[in-house]
XYZ file of C-alpha atoms in Angstrom:
770
model
C 18.251 -7.281 -1.851
C 15.580 -7.077 0.844
C 16.352 -8.926 4.058
C 13.281 -11.182 3.833
C 14.537 -12.613 0.543
C 18.072 -12.917 1.911
C 16.715 -14.861 4.915
C 14.822 -17.305 2.691
C 17.931 -17.955 0.613
C 20.134 -18.472 3.678
C 17.911 -21.080 5.377
C 19.606 -24.432 5.955
C 16.952 -27.020 5.030
C 17.323 -29.370 8.057
C 16.826 -26.385 10.374
C 14.169 -24.505 8.421
C 11.685 -24.383 11.334
C 14.255 -23.019 13.787
C 14.888 -19.628 12.171
C 13.334 -16.323 13.172
C 9.806 -15.962 11.752
C 10.500 -12.616 10.126
C 7.253 -12.541 8.146
C 5.141 -13.077 11.265
C 6.912 -10.297 13.126
C 6.371 -7.939 10.182
C 2.673 -8.802 10.162
C 2.416 -8.107 13.912
C 4.193 -4.818 13.308
C 1.665 -3.973 10.542
C 4.481 -2.545 8.478
C 2.479 -2.511 5.222
C -0.322 -0.452 6.753
C -0.261 3.321 6.649
C -0.312 5.387 9.814
C -3.337 7.257 8.443
C -5.605 4.238 8.008
C -7.406 4.968 11.269
C -6.090 1.922 13.178
C -4.017 3.138 16.130
C -1.097 1.221 17.647
C -2.243 0.280 21.155
C -0.688 -1.128 24.297
C -2.084 -4.546 23.400
C -0.383 -4.442 19.982
C 2.903 -3.518 21.599
C 2.589 -6.268 24.207
C 1.735 -8.831 21.538
C 4.761 -7.873 19.447
C 7.184 -7.886 22.405
C 5.911 -11.242 23.693
C 6.372 -12.785 20.275
C 9.878 -11.481 19.616
C 11.324 -11.917 23.123
C 9.410 -14.852 24.604
C 8.906 -16.942 21.453
C 11.286 -16.088 18.610
C 14.372 -15.129 20.615
C 13.996 -18.039 23.035
C 13.419 -20.472 20.154
C 16.546 -19.413 18.303
C 18.685 -19.170 21.457
C 17.631 -22.606 22.682
C 18.268 -24.275 19.323
C 21.639 -22.572 18.938
C 22.690 -23.709 22.418
C 21.500 -27.288 21.769
C 23.444 -27.542 18.514
C 26.528 -25.970 20.090
C 26.465 -28.426 23.001
C 26.049 -31.330 20.573
C 29.009 -30.117 18.522
C 31.100 -29.735 21.636
C 30.322 -33.333 22.634
C 31.317 -34.545 19.161
C 34.561 -32.579 19.346
C 35.377 -34.001 22.779
C 34.591 -37.513 21.576
C 36.853 -37.142 18.556
C 39.508 -35.626 20.780
C 39.418 -38.690 23.044
C 39.775 -40.979 20.020
C 42.815 -39.001 18.908
C 44.335 -39.198 22.381
C 44.019 -43.013 22.292
C 46.534 -43.063 19.451
C 49.192 -41.455 21.646
C 51.466 -43.585 23.882
C 49.803 -44.621 27.120
C 52.981 -44.288 29.170
C 55.291 -41.323 29.300
C 58.435 -43.491 28.794
C 57.159 -45.108 25.576
C 58.749 -43.889 22.333
C 56.920 -41.276 20.322
C 55.164 -42.548 17.180
C 56.865 -41.575 13.954
C 55.101 -40.207 10.922
C 53.248 -42.958 9.121
C 53.260 -45.397 12.067
C 49.582 -44.865 12.867
C 47.031 -46.484 10.581
C 46.247 -44.250 7.619
C 42.660 -45.514 7.552
C 42.211 -44.557 11.205
C 43.543 -41.056 10.586
C 41.379 -40.713 7.503
C 38.264 -41.597 9.506
C 39.155 -39.044 12.172
C 39.738 -36.356 9.568
C 36.386 -37.164 7.921
C 34.712 -36.754 11.303
C 36.497 -33.426 11.799
C 35.349 -32.297 8.345
C 31.755 -33.141 9.226
C 32.002 -31.231 12.502
C 33.620 -28.252 10.788
C 30.848 -28.102 8.188
C 28.191 -28.050 10.891
C 30.115 -25.402 12.845
C 30.100 -23.239 9.732
C 26.373 -23.799 9.248
C 25.697 -22.936 12.895
C 27.769 -19.771 12.560
C 25.753 -18.741 9.485
C 22.555 -19.583 11.375
C 23.605 -17.355 14.274
C 24.636 -14.530 11.950
C 21.419 -14.403 9.902
C 19.190 -14.611 12.990
C 21.256 -11.983 14.794
C 20.821 -9.640 11.825
C 17.104 -10.442 11.626
C 16.441 -9.472 15.242
C 18.267 -6.153 14.867
C 16.498 -5.434 11.564
C 12.978 -6.041 12.895
C 13.460 -3.982 16.075
C 14.822 -1.129 13.979
C 11.661 -1.285 11.852
C 9.640 -1.246 15.059
C 11.410 1.805 16.487
C 11.162 3.675 13.197
C 7.433 2.985 12.744
C 6.177 2.619 16.337
C 9.017 4.273 18.231
C 7.210 7.454 19.194
C 6.213 5.874 22.501
C 7.935 2.482 22.488
C 11.593 1.646 21.766
C 12.794 -1.945 22.031
C 16.171 -1.883 20.214
C 18.223 -1.167 23.388
C 16.487 -4.053 25.180
C 17.141 -6.349 22.227
C 20.830 -5.430 22.147
C 21.169 -6.273 25.836
C 19.340 -9.579 25.330
C 21.572 -10.518 22.390
C 24.708 -9.594 24.353
C 23.721 -12.052 27.102
C 23.351 -14.913 24.613
C 26.075 -16.538 22.456
C 24.668 -15.035 19.255
C 27.201 -14.477 16.506
C 29.968 -14.275 19.101
C 33.484 -14.995 17.894
C 34.667 -15.643 21.440
C 31.910 -18.210 22.005
C 33.120 -20.349 19.095
C 36.835 -19.782 19.755
C 37.475 -22.731 22.170
C 35.667 -25.114 19.838
C 37.508 -24.010 16.707
C 40.886 -23.900 18.463
C 40.489 -27.517 19.551
C 39.526 -28.481 15.990
C 42.612 -26.665 14.741
C 44.873 -28.596 17.127
C 43.449 -31.922 15.975
C 43.739 -31.009 12.289
C 47.360 -30.044 12.865
C 48.165 -33.338 14.580
C 46.524 -35.432 11.856
C 48.294 -33.546 9.045
C 51.611 -34.108 10.750
C 51.013 -37.865 10.987
C 49.774 -38.091 7.378
C 52.973 -36.322 6.259
C 50.982 -33.496 4.732
C 52.717 -30.797 6.730
C 50.407 -27.970 7.629
C 50.381 -24.767 9.536
C 50.353 -24.270 13.270
C 47.027 -24.229 15.141
C 44.912 -21.161 14.492
C 44.307 -18.442 17.011
C 40.925 -16.829 16.358
C 41.813 -13.856 18.491
C 44.479 -12.740 16.022
C 44.951 -11.913 12.369
C 48.077 -12.404 10.265
C 49.462 -9.336 8.486
C 52.454 -8.696 6.235
C 54.234 -5.331 6.546
C 57.384 -4.566 4.561
C 57.959 -8.246 4.028
C 57.676 -9.087 7.740
C 54.849 -11.159 9.179
C 52.909 -9.838 12.171
C 50.120 -11.182 14.329
C 47.511 -8.496 14.984
C 45.195 -8.467 18.016
C 42.411 -5.897 18.382
C 40.697 -4.618 21.529
C 38.318 -1.939 22.744
C 39.238 0.327 25.662
C 36.648 2.039 27.810
C 37.380 5.778 28.320
C 37.671 5.164 32.079
C 40.572 2.752 31.487
C 42.316 4.630 28.665
C 44.830 6.545 30.789
C 45.743 3.440 32.786
C 46.377 1.470 29.579
C 48.576 4.218 28.137
C 50.667 4.521 31.285
C 51.064 0.740 31.420
C 52.357 0.677 27.836
C 54.667 3.647 28.404
C 56.510 1.679 31.060
C 57.760 -0.639 28.315
C 57.477 1.242 24.986
C 58.052 4.905 24.126
C 55.477 6.943 22.275
C 56.261 7.173 18.580
C 56.350 10.815 17.410
C 55.450 11.661 13.827
C 58.452 13.310 12.180
C 56.991 13.956 8.722
C 56.111 17.617 8.347
C 53.229 16.751 6.065
C 51.705 14.706 8.848
C 51.378 17.648 11.227
C 48.431 19.850 11.844
C 48.609 23.569 11.301
C 49.109 24.024 15.043
C 52.214 21.756 15.040
C 50.490 18.962 16.887
C 52.607 15.785 16.901
C 49.526 13.528 16.940
C 47.487 14.706 13.953
C 44.106 13.334 13.065
C 44.136 10.427 10.618
C 41.518 10.215 7.895
C 40.740 6.942 6.102
C 38.362 7.200 3.148
C 36.961 3.747 2.325
C 35.549 2.800 -1.076
C 32.870 0.298 -2.016
C 30.337 -0.388 -4.745
C 26.653 0.462 -4.687
C 25.770 -3.116 -3.709
C 28.350 -3.120 -0.846
C 30.302 -6.018 -2.327
C 33.496 -5.381 -0.343
C 31.567 -5.041 2.915
C 29.672 -8.292 2.317
C 32.905 -10.100 1.514
C 34.487 -9.087 4.830
C 31.434 -9.830 6.958
C 30.634 -13.165 5.278
C 34.299 -14.267 5.463
C 34.752 -14.963 1.777
C 37.914 -16.753 0.634
C 39.488 -13.437 -0.373
C 38.005 -10.316 1.211
C 39.482 -7.044 0.016
C 39.148 -3.406 0.998
C 40.340 -0.140 -0.542
C 41.007 3.093 1.294
C 42.653 6.495 0.869
C 44.538 7.642 3.969
C 46.167 10.937 4.948
C 47.332 12.747 8.082
C 46.096 16.150 9.191
C 43.803 18.435 7.184
C 43.457 17.909 3.449
C 43.738 21.674 2.899
C 47.437 21.392 3.894
C 48.059 19.173 0.827
C 49.358 16.092 2.704
C 50.613 12.921 1.051
C 47.704 10.580 0.293
C 48.153 6.810 0.479
C 45.986 4.537 -1.658
C 45.943 1.098 -0.033
C 44.367 -2.204 -1.043
C 44.301 -4.876 1.654
C 43.330 -8.486 0.963
C 42.688 -11.170 3.600
C 42.870 -14.738 2.294
C 41.081 -17.829 3.570
C 43.806 -18.618 6.128
C 43.513 -15.153 7.689
C 46.761 -13.745 6.255
C 46.661 -10.118 5.170
C 48.455 -8.717 2.114
C 48.703 -5.046 1.205
C 49.437 -3.011 -1.925
C 49.836 0.737 -1.706
C 51.387 3.839 -3.221
C 51.277 7.610 -2.687
C 49.428 10.166 -4.773
C 48.649 13.901 -4.745
C 45.095 15.060 -4.100
C 44.703 16.628 -7.569
C 45.280 13.231 -9.223
C 42.937 11.159 -7.046
C 39.773 11.761 -9.081
C 41.429 11.060 -12.490
C 42.988 7.911 -11.028
C 39.698 6.575 -9.657
C 38.016 7.278 -13.004
C 40.775 5.448 -14.910
C 42.003 8.563 -16.743
C 45.436 8.696 -15.081
C 47.806 5.842 -14.257
C 50.573 7.653 -12.352
C 52.697 8.224 -15.484
C 54.313 11.323 -13.990
C 55.361 9.457 -10.848
C 56.919 6.710 -12.967
C 58.837 9.280 -15.015
C 60.045 10.969 -11.839
C 61.309 7.652 -10.473
C 63.164 7.007 -13.721
C 64.792 10.463 -13.650
C 65.922 9.848 -10.060
C 67.606 6.615 -11.116
C 65.494 4.362 -8.921
C 66.084 0.592 -9.294
C 64.025 -1.126 -11.957
C 62.600 -3.491 -9.336
C 61.101 -0.572 -7.382
C 59.646 0.932 -10.547
C 58.179 -2.425 -11.555
C 56.641 -2.911 -8.091
C 55.165 0.600 -8.228
C 53.632 -0.042 -11.655
C 52.261 -3.383 -10.487
C 50.627 -1.797 -7.419
C 49.096 1.005 -9.510
C 47.789 -1.410 -12.133
C 46.402 -3.832 -9.538
C 44.527 -1.158 -7.623
C 43.213 0.626 -10.724
C 41.939 -2.639 -12.228
C 40.341 -3.469 -8.877
C 38.525 -0.107 -8.807
C 37.306 -0.564 -12.373
C 36.234 -4.190 -11.883
C 34.280 -3.579 -8.662
C 33.017 -0.098 -9.707
C 34.265 1.430 -6.474
C 33.728 4.973 -5.238
C 34.294 6.734 -1.888
C 31.635 5.568 0.558
C 32.573 6.326 4.164
C 35.186 8.282 6.093
C 36.826 7.274 9.380
C 38.507 10.089 11.322
C 40.526 9.396 14.463
C 43.560 10.449 16.508
C 46.296 7.808 16.579
C 48.905 7.260 19.273
C 51.681 4.807 18.392
C 54.069 2.984 20.752
C 57.269 1.329 19.508
C 60.962 1.205 20.241
C 62.912 3.072 17.554
C 65.208 0.142 16.723
C 62.931 -2.744 17.704
C 59.742 -3.498 15.769
C 58.864 -6.761 17.489
C 56.008 -5.105 19.386
C 53.941 -2.309 17.851
C 50.897 -0.849 19.589
C 48.379 1.609 18.130
C 45.615 3.363 20.067
C 42.941 5.243 18.109
C 40.727 7.721 19.977
C 38.025 10.230 18.971
C 36.872 7.809 16.288
C 34.029 9.078 14.100
C 32.484 7.700 10.895
C 31.015 10.032 8.250
C 29.050 9.215 5.125
C 30.706 10.123 1.813
C 28.297 8.388 -0.548
C 26.096 9.570 -3.404
C 23.475 6.815 -3.082
C 20.664 9.360 -2.719
C 20.611 11.206 -6.033
C 18.323 13.933 -4.699
C 20.455 14.667 -1.653
C 23.958 13.200 -1.951
C 26.320 13.486 0.987
C 29.210 14.248 -1.361
C 29.295 16.283 -4.545
C 29.293 13.637 -7.348
C 31.888 15.728 -9.194
C 34.327 15.493 -6.249
C 36.091 12.508 -4.679
C 35.693 13.808 -1.097
C 33.385 16.029 0.974
C 34.477 19.594 0.357
C 32.239 20.953 3.135
C 34.449 19.100 5.663
C 37.885 19.525 4.134
C 37.512 23.126 2.923
C 36.431 24.357 6.369
C 38.992 22.167 8.246
C 36.168 20.621 10.241
C 37.320 18.326 13.042
C 35.969 16.048 15.763
C 33.166 15.996 16.965
C 31.829 17.282 13.581
C 28.925 19.093 15.215
C 28.013 20.956 11.999
C 27.212 17.734 10.110
C 23.732 16.286 9.967
C 23.270 13.788 12.800
C 22.211 11.064 10.386
C 25.506 11.308 8.474
C 27.950 10.873 11.360
C 28.434 8.111 13.947
C 30.779 8.527 16.928
C 32.434 5.390 18.323
C 32.203 5.301 22.149
C 35.492 3.476 22.855
C 39.154 3.683 21.949
C 40.545 0.996 19.631
C 43.797 -0.759 20.534
C 45.691 -2.740 17.896
C 48.627 -4.825 19.064
C 50.999 -6.178 16.390
C 53.556 -8.830 17.321
C 56.317 -9.832 14.961
C 56.418 -13.561 14.280
C 59.699 -14.944 15.551
C 59.915 -18.577 16.597
C 63.036 -17.976 18.653
C 61.420 -15.428 20.965
C 58.526 -15.689 23.359
C 55.813 -13.096 23.636
C 56.696 -10.527 26.350
C 55.038 -11.211 29.673
C 53.692 -7.680 30.031
C 51.983 -8.003 26.630
C 50.269 -11.213 27.713
C 49.159 -9.574 30.959
C 47.753 -6.582 29.066
C 45.833 -8.782 26.630
C 44.342 -10.815 29.487
C 43.618 -7.885 31.815
C 40.287 -6.288 32.674
C 41.424 -3.041 31.020
C 40.776 -4.205 27.449
C 37.889 -5.932 25.700
C 38.972 -8.331 22.900
C 37.221 -7.863 19.552
C 38.788 -10.293 17.037
C 38.795 -9.126 13.406
C 37.365 -5.712 14.245
C 37.309 -3.468 11.171
C 36.672 0.272 11.034
C 35.317 -0.085 7.510
C 32.844 -2.811 8.490
C 31.696 -1.024 11.629
C 31.219 2.295 9.844
C 29.070 0.730 7.134
C 27.053 -1.275 9.665
C 26.328 1.819 11.764
C 25.479 4.259 8.950
C 24.146 1.984 6.177
C 22.179 -0.586 8.158
C 19.195 -0.252 5.796
C 21.393 -1.087 2.792
C 23.097 -4.272 4.054
C 21.773 -7.669 5.100
C 24.645 -8.846 7.323
C 25.906 -7.240 10.510
C 29.189 -7.857 12.401
C 29.087 -9.812 15.641
C 30.547 -7.050 17.814
C 27.523 -4.729 17.468
C 25.816 -6.401 20.416
C 28.770 -5.481 22.638
C 27.959 -1.787 22.138
C 24.762 -2.287 24.114
C 26.502 -3.353 27.324
C 29.259 -2.233 29.630
C 32.562 -3.708 28.443
C 34.322 -3.034 31.747
C 35.165 -6.134 33.779
C 35.901 -7.075 37.326
C 39.703 -7.547 37.642
C 39.470 -10.789 39.598
C 36.937 -12.350 37.231
C 39.030 -11.441 34.187
C 42.074 -13.027 35.812
C 40.204 -16.250 36.592
C 38.793 -16.535 33.059
C 42.244 -16.131 31.531
C 43.709 -18.756 33.864
C 40.987 -21.205 32.862
C 41.537 -20.521 29.153
C 45.314 -20.939 29.324
C 45.076 -24.129 31.353
C 42.515 -25.675 28.995
C 44.543 -24.771 25.932
C 47.709 -26.213 27.501
C 45.903 -29.468 28.315
C 44.618 -29.778 24.742
C 48.059 -29.212 23.250
C 49.675 -31.643 25.675
C 47.050 -34.312 24.987
C 47.844 -34.527 21.287
C 51.447 -33.339 21.533
C 52.694 -36.913 21.463
C 51.318 -37.350 17.971
C 53.442 -34.547 16.542
C 56.617 -35.420 18.403
C 56.392 -32.908 21.251
C 55.597 -33.433 24.893
C 54.734 -30.000 26.200
C 54.903 -29.332 29.885
C 51.688 -28.657 31.745
C 50.563 -25.098 32.330
C 51.914 -23.552 35.525
C 49.227 -21.442 37.109
C 49.844 -18.351 39.160
C 49.919 -18.628 42.948
C 46.586 -16.830 43.283
C 45.035 -18.744 40.378
C 41.583 -20.248 40.981
C 42.965 -23.511 39.568
C 45.392 -23.996 42.435
C 45.506 -23.644 46.216
C 46.643 -20.437 47.806
C 46.850 -19.598 51.498
C 45.828 -16.024 50.790
C 42.789 -16.993 48.742
C 41.718 -19.639 51.294
C 42.021 -17.190 54.165
C 40.129 -14.450 52.370
C 37.420 -16.910 51.271
C 36.985 -18.070 54.864
C 36.681 -14.495 56.065
C 34.109 -13.788 53.377
C 32.064 -16.830 54.384
C 32.146 -15.806 58.051
C 31.113 -12.276 57.146
C 28.232 -13.564 55.037
C 26.816 -15.626 57.936
C 26.651 -12.484 60.126
C 24.462 -10.530 57.727
C 20.830 -10.006 58.694
C 18.407 -12.540 57.268
C 16.217 -9.773 55.884
C 18.973 -8.261 53.762
C 19.875 -11.719 52.441
C 16.290 -12.370 51.326
C 16.147 -8.981 49.678
C 19.384 -9.727 47.807
C 18.044 -13.037 46.590
C 14.926 -11.324 45.301
C 16.879 -8.595 43.576
C 19.336 -11.024 41.967
C 16.636 -12.926 40.046
C 17.589 -11.065 36.852
C 20.619 -12.055 34.820
C 22.421 -8.760 35.284
C 22.029 -8.707 39.082
C 23.077 -12.332 39.411
C 26.214 -11.671 37.452
C 27.065 -8.657 39.598
C 26.482 -10.622 42.829
C 28.790 -13.359 41.583
C 31.512 -10.884 40.765
C 31.398 -9.381 44.247
C 31.791 -12.788 45.869
C 34.833 -13.598 43.743
C 36.881 -10.549 44.638
C 39.546 -12.404 46.663
C 42.938 -13.883 45.959
C 44.681 -10.844 44.449
C 46.592 -7.870 45.779
C 43.764 -5.511 44.814
C 41.416 -7.443 47.113
C 43.737 -6.922 50.075
C 44.490 -3.287 49.164
C 41.335 -1.958 47.494
C 43.112 1.236 46.446
C 45.712 -0.717 44.445
C 43.756 -0.472 41.173
C 43.868 3.073 39.850
C 41.199 2.682 37.162
C 38.092 4.844 37.339
C 35.981 1.707 37.035
C 37.456 0.230 40.209
C 36.869 3.521 42.014
C 33.296 3.604 40.782
C 32.705 0.038 42.044
C 34.059 0.960 45.464
C 31.791 3.996 45.725
C 28.756 2.768 43.843
C 25.387 3.973 45.166
C 21.902 2.505 45.126
C 20.953 4.807 42.262
C 23.285 3.078 39.757
C 21.756 2.375 36.359
C 21.262 -1.284 35.367
C 23.960 -3.030 33.362
C 23.803 -2.124 29.688
C 21.813 1.076 30.283
C 23.654 4.341 29.789
C 22.587 7.815 30.733
C 21.220 9.652 27.674
C 23.216 12.633 26.456
C 20.506 14.249 24.337
C 16.752 14.354 23.938
C 15.115 11.902 21.554
C 13.541 14.802 19.669
C 17.036 16.103 18.870
C 18.435 12.783 17.655
C 16.728 12.819 14.237
C 18.155 14.298 11.070
C 17.930 18.052 10.463
C 15.977 19.086 7.347
C 16.645 22.428 5.656
C 13.565 23.733 3.818
C 13.203 26.756 1.484
C 11.127 28.617 4.056
C 14.223 28.789 6.251
C 15.996 30.872 3.593
C 12.934 33.093 3.168
C 12.590 33.553 6.925
C 16.228 34.627 7.158
C 15.743 37.132 4.326
C 12.470 38.404 5.810
C 14.147 38.960 9.173
C 16.911 40.955 7.484
C 14.341 43.166 5.720
C 12.573 43.828 9.037
C 15.829 44.995 10.575
C 16.481 47.299 7.621
C 12.960 48.681 7.979
C 13.671 49.532 11.627
C 16.998 51.079 10.609
C 15.439 53.307 7.922
C 12.502 54.375 10.106
C 14.705 55.189 13.075
C 17.219 56.962 10.870
C 14.538 59.094 9.234
C 13.184 60.198 12.598
C 16.703 60.978 13.835
C 17.519 63.001 10.725
C 14.281 64.974 10.987
C 14.925 65.712 14.658
C 18.477 66.835 13.955
C 17.431 69.059 11.022
C 14.637 70.784 13.000
C 16.796 71.306 16.070
C 17.730 74.877 15.189
C 19.618 76.365 18.127
C 18.524 73.586 20.509
C 21.634 71.644 21.487
C 19.528 68.986 23.239
C 17.678 68.190 20.023
C 20.963 67.875 18.159
C 22.377 65.489 20.752
C 19.257 63.282 20.751
C 19.286 63.268 16.946
C 22.854 61.929 17.007
C 21.907 59.282 19.620
C 18.958 58.075 17.553
C 21.208 57.957 14.478
C 23.684 55.677 16.311
C 20.835 53.368 17.362
C 19.609 53.193 13.762
C 23.133 52.388 12.537
C 23.447 49.577 15.094
C 20.113 48.112 13.935
C 21.324 48.054 10.322
C 24.679 46.468 11.247
C 23.021 43.859 13.491
C 20.548 42.856 10.800
C 23.314 42.370 8.199
C 25.567 40.427 10.582
C 22.712 38.079 11.577
C 21.949 37.512 7.883
C 25.548 36.338 7.300
C 25.751 34.222 10.458
C 22.454 32.426 9.879
C 23.264 31.868 6.218
C 26.461 30.076 7.283
C 24.528 27.939 9.768
C 22.064 26.933 7.056
C 24.854 26.014 4.636
C 26.512 23.854 7.318
C 23.154 22.283 8.250
C 23.914 23.135 11.844
C 21.619 21.968 14.605
C 22.243 25.056 16.754
C 19.526 27.572 17.676
C 18.961 30.406 15.223
C 17.570 32.921 17.701
C 19.776 35.638 19.240
C 18.305 38.107 21.766
C 21.363 40.352 22.138
C 20.519 42.754 19.304
C 16.821 43.257 20.115
C 17.597 43.733 23.807
C 20.352 46.298 23.077
C 18.159 48.341 20.723
C 15.142 48.176 23.040
C 17.199 49.234 26.063
C 18.916 52.027 24.106
C 15.620 53.388 22.778
C 14.001 53.213 26.188
C 16.950 54.984 27.811
C 17.022 57.647 25.084
C 13.290 58.308 25.394
C 13.464 58.532 29.194
C 16.462 60.881 29.047
C 14.755 62.967 26.361
C 11.647 63.245 28.515
C 13.698 64.227 31.584
C 15.695 66.851 29.724
C 12.584 68.316 28.087
C 10.794 68.353 31.431
C 13.695 70.138 33.113
C 13.871 72.632 30.232
C 10.115 73.345 30.500
C 10.351 73.923 34.276
C 13.262 76.288 33.766
C 11.394 78.317 31.155
C 8.290 78.477 33.375
C 10.282 79.812 36.294
C 11.993 82.433 34.117
C 8.585 83.477 32.816
C 7.242 83.788 36.364
C 10.188 85.889 37.433
C 9.860 88.229 34.416
C 6.080 88.530 34.925
C 6.518 89.341 38.646
C 9.125 92.043 37.899
C 6.844 93.703 35.313
C 3.927 93.889 37.778
C 6.144 95.485 40.455
C 7.384 98.137 38.009
C 3.800 99.105 36.989
C 2.765 99.499 40.639
C 5.620 101.920 41.344
C 4.708 103.989 38.286
C 1.144 104.384 39.582
C 2.395 105.559 42.980
C 4.485 108.221 41.319
């Protein structure tokens, strides 16, 4: 479905005039016009398009989204106050029992919460469709008019500065709604689950329930995060021999091969948060050529956010028959029966096989995308309460056959043989640039076992709230890979894409203050309605250096900062004010003024992260926030096309080399044959023969090397000057030496002739005298 049609279907009628005017932007872009119609794209056209999308459309959508969000927040606060009125006014009054509060009053409050929740969902859909629309139209612009103008990076930075499609922006609102729903259910004797935490996801592993939190780690902070974790958890070493690389590496690369249908049904279900969103993947460790164990896994996330998984192991030779429905793991079942396995295990295995095979057949699934990464696990051997996974060197590769003329994978195979047969590894430089996407950060997944009798470790809470990690709730490798490589095929994009356009590193002090504010607000909300559910939680106790409390150290440092600011020259202050007019500069100035109240502010060298070091030594030539230094030329970023003339050119070059070899060899053979008793001619004939042999060998070797580069669709240079330079230098040296030797031989013969001629004349003169 084209995005324009999807946008029209997704419009919420009361807000129909507040959506992005996608049709108008397409008309300004003149997308339907050909580039050869004689109408050039001018500076005025570019200015008109940019003014419309940034000054009109983006501001219109951002302003409306903020207005609706503020209105919803006021409604939530108002309902929250009404709910608080039902709690005892005095602390010594008895707690209300279930059913004591008027049922009609609770019903009215729940109806109000339902109305607010519906509008929150509509606003989230509004943000999502507009967010996708802005990214879609700027991609069309860069593809059609991007030879001189590119606006996608600017749009990503603009979206990152606004609360578009941001899970964290809606989190405080939804968490407060969750607390109120929980309190009302308890009073209406309906039971109910505990308040939701949008920053986590519930998972079930081996019958145990875990809460999963996902983060991004900047490469500058990766080592510091690992060393922090190692102080509390050991690194988990893979002991399975099948999970090791050929070089006995204990941290082998992990490959996850995700499946989906041609209409991306599984992807849409996960992005649109359907009631039951499922995914299917094949996972193995190390290189596929080593015949590792392959896991087929189906994961389903229900409406409440709980994750359920079905999986079994299979050999690579049975994967294709299984996906095509021709094999149902009969041999594995027979093997389990011969081994005397319990009937319950056999029944569970059959159920998992049947469920997954029916799912593949129903959804018409096939391998679509590959995720390759190196995983480091941290866990105590006998304690699985805390499990931490860090994935680095993450790359996504297309495995689809959507393009019938040029499929990425052989339709007769279930995986890319060009990668697995050659044991290709990260960074996959021999793959076409348009078929691979490298993720710039490391991914941290923290799994905490649910246990009501134990509190979450303090060091885990500090890590989650620190400046070293960037929270990305519900991050999915499958969703991100599809969004980055199949953007033209899908009409919904995940919210975290805008974060890729900005620097995710944070100021340590600012991160600490934000976490203190969040914890205090959440504690106040729980305490306010705690009386309704029979609990009176204590207030949140802030840290000594918290911005919510008073600290001698923070007061003293703030006073010193104020005194230092008054001593600065007036000219530099005015220049700073002028420079900080932009959003990025204002944010940076605010961060610098808030760097007090912690140990790192007193001892600047306390933080060992590269980001802190960079901030201490930053120069005036620093790039603006969200702008990264390019690593390659724009002309090299497009896809590499292999045409038939490349094959013919390679063959023609080989024939030229053979022509040189034959010509040089013929001359050398003729010289050697006509040498007679001349030893010099024989030696030069042998030298010329060696040069001719080298020319033939070089031509054949270059034919093989360049043929391999063409088959791999490599982007490397095909030219090689070593052979021509060697042959040219050898020929030149041989000719010069031949000339010198012949010249010396001629001089020698001339002198001998002169001596013989002079002796003959002297003998004749003596004969005449006699």
